[in-house]
Structure formats: C-alpha cells, structure tokens
mmCIF file with all atom_site columns, C-alpha atoms and ligand atoms in Angstrom:
data_model
loop_
_atom_site.group_PDB
_atom_site.id
_atom_site.type_symbol
_atom_site.label_atom_id
_atom_site.label_alt_id
_atom_site.label_comp_id
_atom_site.label_asym_id
_atom_site.label_entity_id
_atom_site.label_seq_id
_atom_site.pdbx_PDB_ins_code
_atom_site.Cartn_x
_atom_site.Cartn_y
_atom_site.Cartn_z
_atom_site.occupancy
_atom_site.B_iso_or_equiv
_atom_site.pdbx_formal_charge
_atom_site.auth_seq_id
_atom_site.auth_comp_id
_atom_site.auth_asym_id
_atom_site.auth_atom_id
_atom_site.pdbx_PDB_model_num
ATOM   1   C  CA  . MET A 1 1   ? -0.077  -0.510 -0.113 1.00 66.00 ? 1467 MET A CA  1
ATOM   2   C  CA  . SER A 1 2   ? 1.660   3.307  -0.768 1.00 93.00 ? 1468 SER A CA  1
ATOM   3   C  CA  . CYS A 1 3   ? 0.892   6.223  1.436  1.00 98.00 ? 1469 CYS A CA  1
ATOM   4   C  CA  . LEU A 1 4   ? 2.274   9.777  1.382  1.00 98.00 ? 1470 LEU A CA  1
ATOM   5   C  CA  . PHE A 1 5   ? 2.602   10.290 5.412  1.00 98.00 ? 1471 PHE A CA  1
ATOM   6   C  CA  . CYS A 1 6   ? 3.758   6.255  5.497  1.00 98.00 ? 1472 CYS A CA  1
ATOM   7   C  CA  . SER A 1 7   ? 6.400   7.515  2.709  1.00 98.00 ? 1473 SER A CA  1
ATOM   8   C  CA  . ILE A 1 8   ? 7.218   10.691 5.305  1.00 98.00 ? 1474 ILE A CA  1
ATOM   9   C  CA  . VAL A 1 9   ? 7.220   8.734  8.422  1.00 98.00 ? 1475 VAL A CA  1
ATOM   10  C  CA  . ASN A 1 10  ? 9.826   5.781  6.258  1.00 97.00 ? 1476 ASN A CA  1
ATOM   11  C  CA  . GLY A 1 11  ? 12.391  8.611  5.265  1.00 97.00 ? 1477 GLY A CA  1
ATOM   12  C  CA  . ASP A 1 12  ? 11.153  8.003  1.852  1.00 97.00 ? 1478 ASP A CA  1
ATOM   13  C  CA  . ILE A 1 13  ? 9.967   11.147 1.829  1.00 98.00 ? 1479 ILE A CA  1
ATOM   14  C  CA  . PRO A 1 14  ? 11.458  14.375 2.376  1.00 98.00 ? 1480 PRO A CA  1
ATOM   15  C  CA  . SER A 1 15  ? 9.865   16.499 5.130  1.00 98.00 ? 1481 SER A CA  1
ATOM   16  C  CA  . ASN A 1 16  ? 10.279  19.846 7.202  1.00 98.00 ? 1482 ASN A CA  1
ATOM   17  C  CA  . LYS A 1 17  ? 10.807  17.601 11.023 1.00 98.00 ? 1483 LYS A CA  1
ATOM   18  C  CA  . VAL A 1 18  ? 9.904   19.109 13.795 1.00 98.00 ? 1484 VAL A CA  1
ATOM   19  C  CA  . TYR A 1 19  ? 9.344   16.470 16.345 1.00 98.00 ? 1485 TYR A CA  1
ATOM   20  C  CA  . GLU A 1 20  ? 9.651   12.076 16.360 1.00 98.00 ? 1486 GLU A CA  1
ATOM   21  C  CA  . ASP A 1 21  ? 9.004   9.399  18.676 1.00 98.00 ? 1487 ASP A CA  1
ATOM   22  C  CA  . GLU A 1 22  ? 7.794   5.772  18.792 1.00 98.00 ? 1488 GLU A CA  1
ATOM   23  C  CA  . LEU A 1 23  ? 4.621   6.678  17.753 1.00 98.00 ? 1489 LEU A CA  1
ATOM   24  C  CA  . ALA A 1 24  ? 4.188   9.743  16.291 1.00 98.00 ? 1490 ALA A CA  1
ATOM   25  C  CA  . TYR A 1 25  ? 5.486   12.537 13.638 1.00 98.00 ? 1491 TYR A CA  1
ATOM   26  C  CA  . ALA A 1 26  ? 5.114   15.643 13.560 1.00 98.00 ? 1492 ALA A CA  1
ATOM   27  C  CA  . PHE A 1 27  ? 6.420   18.006 10.214 1.00 98.00 ? 1493 PHE A CA  1
ATOM   28  C  CA  . TYR A 1 28  ? 5.598   21.437 8.572  1.00 98.00 ? 1494 TYR A CA  1
ATOM   29  C  CA  . ASP A 1 29  ? 3.114   22.062 6.582  1.00 99.00 ? 1495 ASP A CA  1
ATOM   30  C  CA  . ILE A 1 30  ? 3.813   21.825 3.197  1.00 98.00 ? 1496 ILE A CA  1
ATOM   31  C  CA  . ASP A 1 31  ? 1.831   24.633 1.769  1.00 98.00 ? 1497 ASP A CA  1
ATOM   32  C  CA  . PRO A 1 32  ? 0.930   26.560 4.686  1.00 98.00 ? 1498 PRO A CA  1
ATOM   33  C  CA  . GLN A 1 33  ? -1.977  28.365 5.758  1.00 98.00 ? 1499 GLN A CA  1
ATOM   34  C  CA  . ALA A 1 34  ? -1.186  30.565 8.520  1.00 98.00 ? 1500 ALA A CA  1
ATOM   35  C  CA  . PRO A 1 35  ? 2.306   31.258 9.718  1.00 98.00 ? 1501 PRO A CA  1
ATOM   36  C  CA  . VAL A 1 36  ? 3.080   28.187 11.568 1.00 98.00 ? 1502 VAL A CA  1
ATOM   37  C  CA  . HIS A 1 37  ? 1.024   25.551 10.228 1.00 98.00 ? 1503 HIS A CA  1
ATOM   38  C  CA  . PHE A 1 38  ? 2.362   21.635 10.777 1.00 99.00 ? 1504 PHE A CA  1
ATOM   39  C  CA  . LEU A 1 39  ? 1.010   17.987 10.647 1.00 99.00 ? 1505 LEU A CA  1
ATOM   40  C  CA  . VAL A 1 40  ? 1.579   15.627 13.298 1.00 99.00 ? 1506 VAL A CA  1
ATOM   41  C  CA  . ILE A 1 41  ? 0.196   12.288 12.701 1.00 99.00 ? 1507 ILE A CA  1
ATOM   42  C  CA  . PRO A 1 42  ? 0.617   9.177  14.151 1.00 98.00 ? 1508 PRO A CA  1
ATOM   43  C  CA  . LYS A 1 43  ? 3.427   6.483  12.743 1.00 98.00 ? 1509 LYS A CA  1
ATOM   44  C  CA  . GLU A 1 44  ? 0.589   3.580  12.584 1.00 98.00 ? 1510 GLU A CA  1
ATOM   45  C  CA  . HIS A 1 45  ? -1.486  4.002  9.067  1.00 98.00 ? 1511 HIS A CA  1
ATOM   46  C  CA  . ILE A 1 46  ? -4.894  5.174  9.893  1.00 98.00 ? 1512 ILE A CA  1
ATOM   47  C  CA  . LEU A 1 47  ? -7.069  5.831  7.506  1.00 98.00 ? 1513 LEU A CA  1
ATOM   48  C  CA  . SER A 1 48  ? -8.985  9.800  9.339  1.00 98.00 ? 1514 SER A CA  1
ATOM   49  C  CA  . ALA A 1 49  ? -10.956 10.418 12.707 1.00 98.00 ? 1515 ALA A CA  1
ATOM   50  C  CA  . GLY A 1 50  ? -13.721 8.341  11.662 1.00 98.00 ? 1516 GLY A CA  1
ATOM   51  C  CA  . ALA A 1 51  ? -11.060 5.095  11.572 1.00 98.00 ? 1517 ALA A CA  1
ATOM   52  C  CA  . VAL A 1 52  ? -10.418 5.315  15.663 1.00 98.00 ? 1518 VAL A CA  1
ATOM   53  C  CA  . THR A 1 53  ? -11.158 2.221  17.366 1.00 98.00 ? 1519 THR A CA  1
ATOM   54  C  CA  . PRO A 1 54  ? -10.751 1.449  21.168 1.00 98.00 ? 1520 PRO A CA  1
ATOM   55  C  CA  . GLU A 1 55  ? -7.961  -0.687 19.886 1.00 98.00 ? 1521 GLU A CA  1
ATOM   56  C  CA  . ASN A 1 56  ? -5.386  2.363  18.260 1.00 98.00 ? 1522 ASN A CA  1
ATOM   57  C  CA  . SER A 1 57  ? -7.142  5.531  20.243 1.00 98.00 ? 1523 SER A CA  1
ATOM   58  C  CA  . ALA A 1 58  ? -3.719  5.394  22.653 1.00 98.00 ? 1524 ALA A CA  1
ATOM   59  C  CA  . VAL A 1 59  ? -1.886  6.545  19.796 1.00 98.00 ? 1525 VAL A CA  1
ATOM   60  C  CA  . VAL A 1 60  ? -4.396  9.424  19.000 1.00 98.00 ? 1526 VAL A CA  1
ATOM   61  C  CA  . ALA A 1 61  ? -4.824  10.533 22.217 1.00 98.00 ? 1527 ALA A CA  1
ATOM   62  C  CA  . HIS A 1 62  ? -0.109  10.603 22.356 1.00 98.00 ? 1528 HIS A CA  1
ATOM   63  C  CA  . CYS A 1 63  ? -0.767  12.826 19.295 1.00 98.00 ? 1529 CYS A CA  1
ATOM   64  C  CA  . PHE A 1 64  ? -2.516  15.309 22.009 1.00 98.00 ? 1530 PHE A CA  1
ATOM   65  C  CA  . GLU A 1 65  ? -0.038  15.055 24.299 1.00 98.00 ? 1531 GLU A CA  1
ATOM   66  C  CA  . VAL A 1 66  ? 2.261   15.921 21.306 1.00 98.00 ? 1532 VAL A CA  1
ATOM   67  C  CA  . ILE A 1 67  ? 0.836   18.702 20.025 1.00 98.00 ? 1533 ILE A CA  1
ATOM   68  C  CA  . ALA A 1 68  ? 0.845   20.023 23.608 1.00 98.00 ? 1534 ALA A CA  1
ATOM   69  C  CA  . GLN A 1 69  ? 4.424   19.372 23.823 1.00 98.00 ? 1535 GLN A CA  1
ATOM   70  C  CA  . VAL A 1 70  ? 5.065   21.165 20.366 1.00 98.00 ? 1536 VAL A CA  1
ATOM   71  C  CA  . THR A 1 71  ? 3.809   24.064 20.799 1.00 98.00 ? 1537 THR A CA  1
ATOM   72  C  CA  . LYS A 1 72  ? 4.878   24.511 24.211 1.00 98.00 ? 1538 LYS A CA  1
ATOM   73  C  CA  . GLU A 1 73  ? 8.796   24.325 22.955 1.00 98.00 ? 1539 GLU A CA  1
ATOM   74  C  CA  . LEU A 1 74  ? 8.004   26.420 20.390 1.00 97.00 ? 1540 LEU A CA  1
ATOM   75  C  CA  . GLY A 1 75  ? 6.025   28.965 22.375 1.00 98.00 ? 1541 GLY A CA  1
ATOM   76  C  CA  . ILE A 1 76  ? 3.220   29.290 20.900 1.00 98.00 ? 1542 ILE A CA  1
ATOM   77  C  CA  . THR A 1 77  ? 0.037   29.126 23.298 1.00 98.00 ? 1543 THR A CA  1
ATOM   78  C  CA  . ASP A 1 78  ? -3.362  30.110 21.322 1.00 98.00 ? 1544 ASP A CA  1
ATOM   79  C  CA  . PHE A 1 79  ? -3.793  27.512 18.099 1.00 98.00 ? 1545 PHE A CA  1
ATOM   80  C  CA  . ARG A 1 80  ? -6.319  26.054 16.314 1.00 98.00 ? 1546 ARG A CA  1
ATOM   81  C  CA  . VAL A 1 81  ? -5.873  22.194 15.854 1.00 98.00 ? 1547 VAL A CA  1
ATOM   82  C  CA  . VAL A 1 82  ? -7.579  20.899 13.044 1.00 98.00 ? 1548 VAL A CA  1
ATOM   83  C  CA  . SER A 1 83  ? -8.103  16.957 11.356 1.00 98.00 ? 1549 SER A CA  1
ATOM   84  C  CA  . ASN A 1 84  ? -10.906 16.990 7.368  1.00 98.00 ? 1550 ASN A CA  1
ATOM   85  C  CA  . CYS A 1 85  ? -12.481 13.768 7.734  1.00 98.00 ? 1551 CYS A CA  1
ATOM   86  C  CA  . GLY A 1 86  ? -13.615 13.167 4.165  1.00 98.00 ? 1552 GLY A CA  1
ATOM   87  C  CA  . LEU A 1 87  ? -13.610 13.839 0.364  1.00 98.00 ? 1553 LEU A CA  1
ATOM   88  C  CA  . GLN A 1 88  ? -16.089 16.655 1.962  1.00 98.00 ? 1554 GLN A CA  1
ATOM   89  C  CA  . ALA A 1 89  ? -14.120 17.735 4.849  1.00 98.00 ? 1555 ALA A CA  1
ATOM   90  C  CA  . GLY A 1 90  ? -11.474 18.356 2.713  1.00 97.00 ? 1556 GLY A CA  1
ATOM   91  C  CA  . GLN A 1 91  ? -9.586  15.189 3.698  1.00 98.00 ? 1557 GLN A CA  1
ATOM   92  C  CA  . SER A 1 92  ? -6.422  15.034 0.404  1.00 98.00 ? 1558 SER A CA  1
ATOM   93  C  CA  . VAL A 1 93  ? -4.098  12.327 2.827  1.00 98.00 ? 1559 VAL A CA  1
ATOM   94  C  CA  . PRO A 1 94  ? -5.506  9.512  3.561  1.00 98.00 ? 1560 PRO A CA  1
ATOM   95  C  CA  . HIS A 1 95  ? -3.535  8.850  6.977  1.00 98.00 ? 1561 HIS A CA  1
ATOM   96  C  CA  . LEU A 1 96  ? -4.770  10.585 10.198 1.00 98.00 ? 1562 LEU A CA  1
ATOM   97  C  CA  . HIS A 1 97  ? -3.098  13.687 10.291 1.00 99.00 ? 1563 HIS A CA  1
ATOM   98  C  CA  . PHE A 1 98  ? -3.849  16.863 13.061 1.00 99.00 ? 1564 PHE A CA  1
ATOM   99  C  CA  . HIS A 1 99  ? -3.454  20.361 11.188 1.00 99.00 ? 1565 HIS A CA  1
ATOM   100 C  CA  . VAL A 1 100 ? -2.134  22.916 13.957 1.00 99.00 ? 1566 VAL A CA  1
ATOM   101 C  CA  . LEU A 1 101 ? -2.514  25.977 12.960 1.00 98.00 ? 1567 LEU A CA  1
ATOM   102 C  CA  . ALA A 1 102 ? -1.347  29.596 15.112 1.00 98.00 ? 1568 ALA A CA  1
ATOM   103 C  CA  . GLY A 1 103 ? 0.014   33.071 14.188 1.00 98.00 ? 1569 GLY A CA  1
ATOM   104 C  CA  . ARG A 1 104 ? -2.688  34.604 13.293 1.00 98.00 ? 1570 ARG A CA  1
ATOM   105 C  CA  . ASP A 1 105 ? -6.371  35.915 13.821 1.00 98.00 ? 1571 ASP A CA  1
ATOM   106 C  CA  . MET A 1 106 ? -8.819  32.601 12.870 1.00 97.00 ? 1572 MET A CA  1
ATOM   107 C  CA  . THR A 1 107 ? -12.367 33.035 12.326 1.00 96.00 ? 1573 THR A CA  1
ATOM   108 C  CA  . TRP A 1 108 ? -14.975 30.675 13.031 1.00 97.00 ? 1574 TRP A CA  1
ATOM   109 C  CA  . PRO A 1 109 ? -17.039 28.886 11.433 1.00 96.00 ? 1575 PRO A CA  1
ATOM   110 C  CA  . PRO A 1 110 ? -14.257 27.344 9.827  1.00 94.00 ? 1576 PRO A CA  1
ATOM   111 C  CA  . GLY A 1 111 ? -14.350 27.660 5.587  1.00 86.00 ? 1577 GLY A CA  1
HETATM 112 P  P1  . AMP B 2 .   ? -5.494  17.400 4.282  1.00 73.97 ? 2360 AMP B P1  1
HETATM 113 O  O1  . AMP B 2 .   ? -6.183  18.280 3.180  1.00 73.97 ? 2360 AMP B O1  1
HETATM 114 O  O2  . AMP B 2 .   ? -6.048  18.065 5.556  1.00 73.97 ? 2360 AMP B O2  1
HETATM 115 O  O3  . AMP B 2 .   ? -5.953  15.998 4.540  1.00 73.97 ? 2360 AMP B O3  1
HETATM 116 O  O4  . AMP B 2 .   ? -4.112  18.054 4.899  1.00 73.97 ? 2360 AMP B O4  1
HETATM 117 C  C1  . AMP B 2 .   ? -2.760  17.391 3.928  1.00 73.97 ? 2360 AMP B C1  1
HETATM 118 C  C2  . AMP B 2 .   ? -2.643  18.242 4.353  1.00 73.97 ? 2360 AMP B C2  1
HETATM 119 O  O5  . AMP B 2 .   ? -0.581  17.834 3.691  1.00 73.97 ? 2360 AMP B O5  1
HETATM 120 C  C3  . AMP B 2 .   ? -1.820  19.244 3.717  1.00 73.97 ? 2360 AMP B C3  1
HETATM 121 O  O6  . AMP B 2 .   ? -2.781  20.730 4.436  1.00 73.97 ? 2360 AMP B O6  1
HETATM 122 C  C4  . AMP B 2 .   ? -0.605  19.264 2.198  1.00 73.97 ? 2360 AMP B C4  1
HETATM 123 O  O7  . AMP B 2 .   ? -0.252  20.639 2.468  1.00 73.97 ? 2360 AMP B O7  1
HETATM 124 C  C5  . AMP B 2 .   ? -0.047  19.068 3.382  1.00 73.97 ? 2360 AMP B C5  1
HETATM 125 N  N1  . AMP B 2 .   ? 0.999   17.852 2.523  1.00 73.97 ? 2360 AMP B N1  1
HETATM 126 C  C6  . AMP B 2 .   ? 0.383   17.358 1.453  1.00 73.97 ? 2360 AMP B C6  1
HETATM 127 N  N2  . AMP B 2 .   ? 2.078   16.678 0.915  1.00 73.97 ? 2360 AMP B N2  1
HETATM 128 C  C7  . AMP B 2 .   ? 3.099   16.583 1.455  1.00 73.97 ? 2360 AMP B C7  1
HETATM 129 C  C8  . AMP B 2 .   ? 4.251   16.951 2.052  1.00 73.97 ? 2360 AMP B C8  1
HETATM 130 N  N3  . AMP B 2 .   ? 5.400   16.385 1.003  1.00 73.97 ? 2360 AMP B N3  1
HETATM 131 N  N4  . AMP B 2 .   ? 5.049   17.216 2.876  1.00 73.97 ? 2360 AMP B N4  1
HETATM 132 C  C9  . AMP B 2 .   ? 4.594   18.186 3.990  1.00 73.97 ? 2360 AMP B C9  1
HETATM 133 N  N5  . AMP B 2 .   ? 3.470   18.796 4.216  1.00 73.97 ? 2360 AMP B N5  1
HETATM 134 C  C10 . AMP B 2 .   ? 2.041   17.685 2.630  1.00 73.97 ? 2360 AMP B C10 1
HETATM 135 ZN ZN1 . ZN  B 3 .   ? -0.203  5.839  5.772  1.00 73.97 ? 2361 ZN  B ZN1 1
#
C-alpha cells in the first residue's frame, strides 16, 4: 500500500521534521495556511478520525500530548487543531493527521 504520510514516516519522502518518537511524527505542512502550520500524525497508518477505535485510540491521545509539548517548545499558546475527515471535509491525504495552525487570527465557523 502506498501512502504519502507513511512514506514521510519511513523517510522515503523528505519532510521538515518538528518532532519524532516511536509513535508519532510531526512536520511542517508543505503549503502552510498560517505563519505556523505543522502536522502531527501517528506512525501507524490510520485512515482518518473516522477510523479511530478502542484498539488504536491510545496513539491519538499521544498525538495530542505531542501537540501540547511541541507548541509549548515553540512558545505557542494560541493555536487551532484541525483534522479533516473525508473528501467533503477537505481530507486530501488518507492517513490520520492533525493540523496545528497558529500565528494569526482564526475565524469561526471554518470554511
Ligand atoms: P488534508 O487536506 O486535511 O488531508 O491535509 C493534508 C495536508 O498535507 C495539506 O495541508 C498539504 O499541504 C499537506 N501535504 C501534502 N503533501 C505534503 C508533503 N510532502 N509534506 C508536507 N505536507 C504535505
Ligand atoms: Zn499511511
């Protein structure tokens, strides 16, 4: 199975890494939508937020620990976390990822 974000985790496709441990990987988005825009992903291939189960949810909680830690390290206190699930919601890469956006005013509702 070929998956863009699995290839980034494997190092087959280069990325601008922010953080890595045995469960999670974080890297700057190639097309930033805010002054700070990085993605946090589980290394395990999970399709989307709609594919989270009792068996794999621990890594999702871990991703949020990573988000809290990395934003703290970057000195960011105000940020938005987004996970698009499915085509209508704007998901373009079918590997669960959390966008972390910061550095500008955010509007609500999102587009
Ligand atoms: P989504 O559209 O919510 O599935 O988010 C996928 C994100 O991955 C988009 O914001 C893209 O800009 C980003 N992206 C796609 N390819 C790469 C890449 N090679 N390195 C970093 N970010 C990427
Ligand atoms: Zn994948």
